Amino acid sequence: MTKQCDNVLFREKIRQYDALLMRVQDCGAQQYTGFVEKVFSRRFEGPRRYGDGLLEVVGSPGHWGQVTLKDGERAIVFVRYLTHSGRYYQDHWRGHLTIIEGGDVAVANWQLLGEGGLWGPEYLRSAARLLDPSNPAKVALPYKLVEQHLHEEIALL
């Protein structure tokens, strides 16, 4: 039986960050610039509108199996603006899902399957698959279902 708190995959992220679909244009040390293709929420937008061209973001660091974004990648990125620094920041821990296979698949680079099962609603859990059986930290989820779940969770806030 799945606990009610396990039926949400993004709830804590979207409570603190906005979800954006971005295409990364240029990566630096820990900063990247990306074109915002789609805005799922605008609660932490800041002075620059997400859809107004390129957005500079301080990315999350690559460590403990966490991957960083690369030039040309598309991803659902969790971002917020912090007034004290005047900059946009990606969620520091598992702050994006890379989009692959022509836009049909979102890859969560963290372990969602296995002991305890996948977080999220049943329709998302049953559609999840491992990209590589030897790497349980790369879970492929159908993009349309990830987008559906994002919209459902944002509507609850």
Short mmCIF file of C-alpha atoms in Angstrom, two decimals:
data_model
loop_
_atom_site.label_atom_id
_atom_site.label_comp_id
_atom_site.label_asym_id
_atom_site.label_seq_id
_atom_site.Cartn_x
_atom_site.Cartn_y
_atom_site.Cartn_z
CA MET A 1 0.00 0.00 0.00
CA THR A 2 1.30 3.45 -0.90
CA LYS A 3 1.22 6.13 1.78
CA GLN A 4 -0.49 9.38 0.81
CA CYS A 5 2.78 11.34 1.12
CA ASP A 6 4.33 8.96 -1.44
CA ASN A 7 1.78 9.97 -4.08
CA VAL A 8 3.57 13.21 -4.83
CA LEU A 9 6.87 13.45 -6.61
CA PHE A 10 7.38 17.20 -6.86
CA ARG A 11 5.38 18.70 -3.99
CA GLU A 12 8.34 19.89 -1.90
CA LYS A 13 10.17 21.23 -4.95
CA ILE A 14 7.22 23.24 -6.22
CA ARG A 15 6.55 24.67 -2.77
CA GLN A 16 9.95 26.38 -2.94
CA TYR A 17 10.75 26.65 -6.68
CA ASP A 18 9.11 27.33 -10.02
CA ALA A 19 9.16 24.61 -12.66
CA LEU A 20 10.44 25.60 -16.10
CA LEU A 21 11.18 23.70 -19.29
CA MET A 22 14.54 25.07 -20.47
CA ARG A 23 17.08 24.50 -23.22
CA VAL A 24 20.60 25.13 -21.93
CA GLN A 25 22.57 27.48 -24.18
CA ASP A 26 25.83 28.00 -22.33
CA CYS A 27 27.37 26.42 -19.25
CA GLY A 28 30.06 27.96 -17.12
CA ALA A 29 31.56 26.88 -13.81
CA GLN A 30 28.34 26.53 -11.84
CA GLN A 31 26.22 28.91 -13.88
CA TYR A 32 24.34 28.34 -17.09
CA THR A 33 22.19 30.35 -19.45
CA GLY A 34 19.08 28.80 -20.87
CA PHE A 35 16.11 29.61 -23.06
CA VAL A 36 12.81 29.09 -21.24
CA GLU A 37 10.50 27.08 -23.50
CA LYS A 38 7.63 26.61 -21.05
CA VAL A 39 6.67 28.03 -17.66
CA PHE A 40 4.75 25.76 -15.30
CA SER A 41 4.62 28.25 -12.40
CA ARG A 42 5.70 31.85 -11.66
CA ARG A 43 5.52 32.17 -7.88
CA PHE A 44 9.26 32.82 -7.42
CA GLU A 45 9.91 34.65 -10.69
CA GLY A 46 11.71 37.81 -9.59
CA PRO A 47 12.19 40.95 -11.71
CA ARG A 48 12.97 39.19 -15.01
CA ARG A 49 10.07 37.36 -16.59
CA TYR A 50 10.88 33.73 -17.32
CA GLY A 51 9.73 33.88 -20.92
CA ASP A 52 11.72 37.02 -21.82
CA GLY A 53 14.63 35.41 -23.66
CA LEU A 54 17.61 33.82 -21.96
CA LEU A 55 17.72 33.30 -18.21
CA GLU A 56 20.97 33.06 -16.22
CA VAL A 57 20.78 30.48 -13.44
CA VAL A 58 23.20 29.35 -10.76
CA GLY A 59 23.04 25.59 -11.24
CA SER A 60 23.23 22.79 -8.74
CA PRO A 61 26.68 21.24 -8.29
CA GLY A 62 27.54 17.78 -9.57
CA HIS A 63 28.26 15.56 -6.57
CA TRP A 64 27.12 12.30 -4.95
CA GLY A 65 25.83 11.03 -8.27
CA GLN A 66 23.97 14.25 -9.01
CA VAL A 67 24.53 15.31 -12.62
CA THR A 68 24.78 18.86 -13.91
CA LEU A 69 23.16 20.27 -17.02
CA LYS A 70 25.16 20.43 -20.23
CA ASP A 71 25.10 22.72 -23.28
CA GLY A 72 22.19 21.89 -25.57
CA GLU A 73 20.25 19.80 -23.06
CA ARG A 74 16.57 20.31 -22.43
CA ALA A 75 15.28 19.86 -18.90
CA ILE A 76 12.50 20.60 -16.50
CA VAL A 77 14.38 22.80 -14.04
CA PHE A 78 13.27 23.92 -10.57
CA VAL A 79 14.32 27.58 -10.20
CA ARG A 80 13.72 30.55 -7.88
CA TYR A 81 14.91 34.12 -7.56
CA LEU A 82 16.65 35.21 -4.36
CA THR A 83 16.42 38.93 -3.66
CA HIS A 84 19.48 39.08 -1.39
CA SER A 85 21.78 38.09 -4.28
CA GLY A 86 19.66 39.29 -7.19
CA ARG A 87 20.12 35.94 -8.96
CA TYR A 88 18.15 32.90 -10.05
CA TYR A 89 19.07 29.55 -8.49
CA GLN A 90 18.33 25.97 -9.43
CA ASP A 91 17.22 23.68 -6.62
CA HIS A 92 20.54 22.52 -5.14
CA TRP A 93 19.51 18.88 -4.80
CA ARG A 94 18.08 16.98 -7.78
CA GLY A 95 17.03 20.24 -9.35
CA HIS A 96 16.14 19.05 -12.83
CA LEU A 97 14.84 16.24 -15.02
CA THR A 98 16.64 15.93 -18.36
CA ILE A 99 14.44 15.53 -21.44
CA ILE A 100 15.54 12.87 -23.95
CA GLU A 101 14.23 10.70 -26.80
CA GLY A 102 12.84 13.56 -28.85
CA GLY A 103 11.08 15.10 -25.86
CA ASP A 104 9.10 12.01 -24.92
CA VAL A 105 11.04 11.05 -21.79
CA ALA A 106 12.05 12.91 -18.64
CA VAL A 107 14.99 11.40 -16.76
CA ALA A 108 15.13 11.67 -13.00
CA ASN A 109 18.75 11.34 -11.99
CA TRP A 110 17.95 9.97 -8.59
CA GLN A 111 16.79 6.60 -7.32
CA LEU A 112 13.03 6.42 -7.54
CA LEU A 113 12.57 2.70 -8.12
CA GLY A 114 13.50 -0.27 -6.01
CA GLU A 115 13.13 -0.58 -2.23
CA GLY A 116 10.10 1.47 -1.28
CA GLY A 117 8.96 2.03 -4.86
CA LEU A 118 8.64 5.18 -6.93
CA TRP A 119 7.27 8.33 -5.42
CA GLY A 120 4.34 9.73 -7.29
CA PRO A 121 0.89 8.66 -8.34
CA GLU A 122 0.21 5.17 -9.64
CA TYR A 123 -0.02 6.31 -13.28
CA LEU A 124 3.54 7.65 -13.04
CA ARG A 125 4.93 4.71 -11.04
CA SER A 126 3.56 2.14 -13.47
CA ALA A 127 5.05 3.97 -16.48
CA ALA A 128 8.56 4.39 -15.00
CA ARG A 129 11.51 2.36 -16.24
CA LEU A 130 15.24 2.15 -15.69
CA LEU A 131 17.34 3.47 -18.56
CA ASP A 132 20.17 1.13 -17.57
CA PRO A 133 19.48 -1.78 -15.20
CA SER A 134 22.97 -1.40 -13.72
CA ASN A 135 22.24 2.23 -12.76
CA PRO A 136 19.10 2.48 -10.56
CA ALA A 137 19.62 6.24 -10.21
CA LYS A 138 18.46 7.01 -13.79
CA VAL A 139 14.73 6.58 -14.04
CA ALA A 140 12.88 7.32 -17.27
CA LEU A 141 9.39 8.76 -16.96
CA PRO A 142 7.04 9.65 -19.83
CA TYR A 143 7.27 13.42 -20.28
CA LYS A 144 3.50 13.87 -20.73
CA LEU A 145 2.84 12.13 -17.40
CA VAL A 146 5.51 14.17 -15.61
CA GLU A 147 3.92 17.34 -17.00
CA GLN A 148 0.47 16.13 -15.92
CA HIS A 149 1.71 15.47 -12.38
CA LEU A 150 3.40 18.90 -12.22
CA HIS A 151 0.15 20.60 -13.19
CA GLU A 152 -1.79 18.58 -10.60
CA GLU A 153 0.64 19.46 -7.82
CA ILE A 154 0.84 23.16 -8.74
CA ALA A 155 -2.97 23.35 -8.72
CA LEU A 156 -2.98 22.14 -5.09
CA LEU A 157 -0.81 25.02 -3.84
#
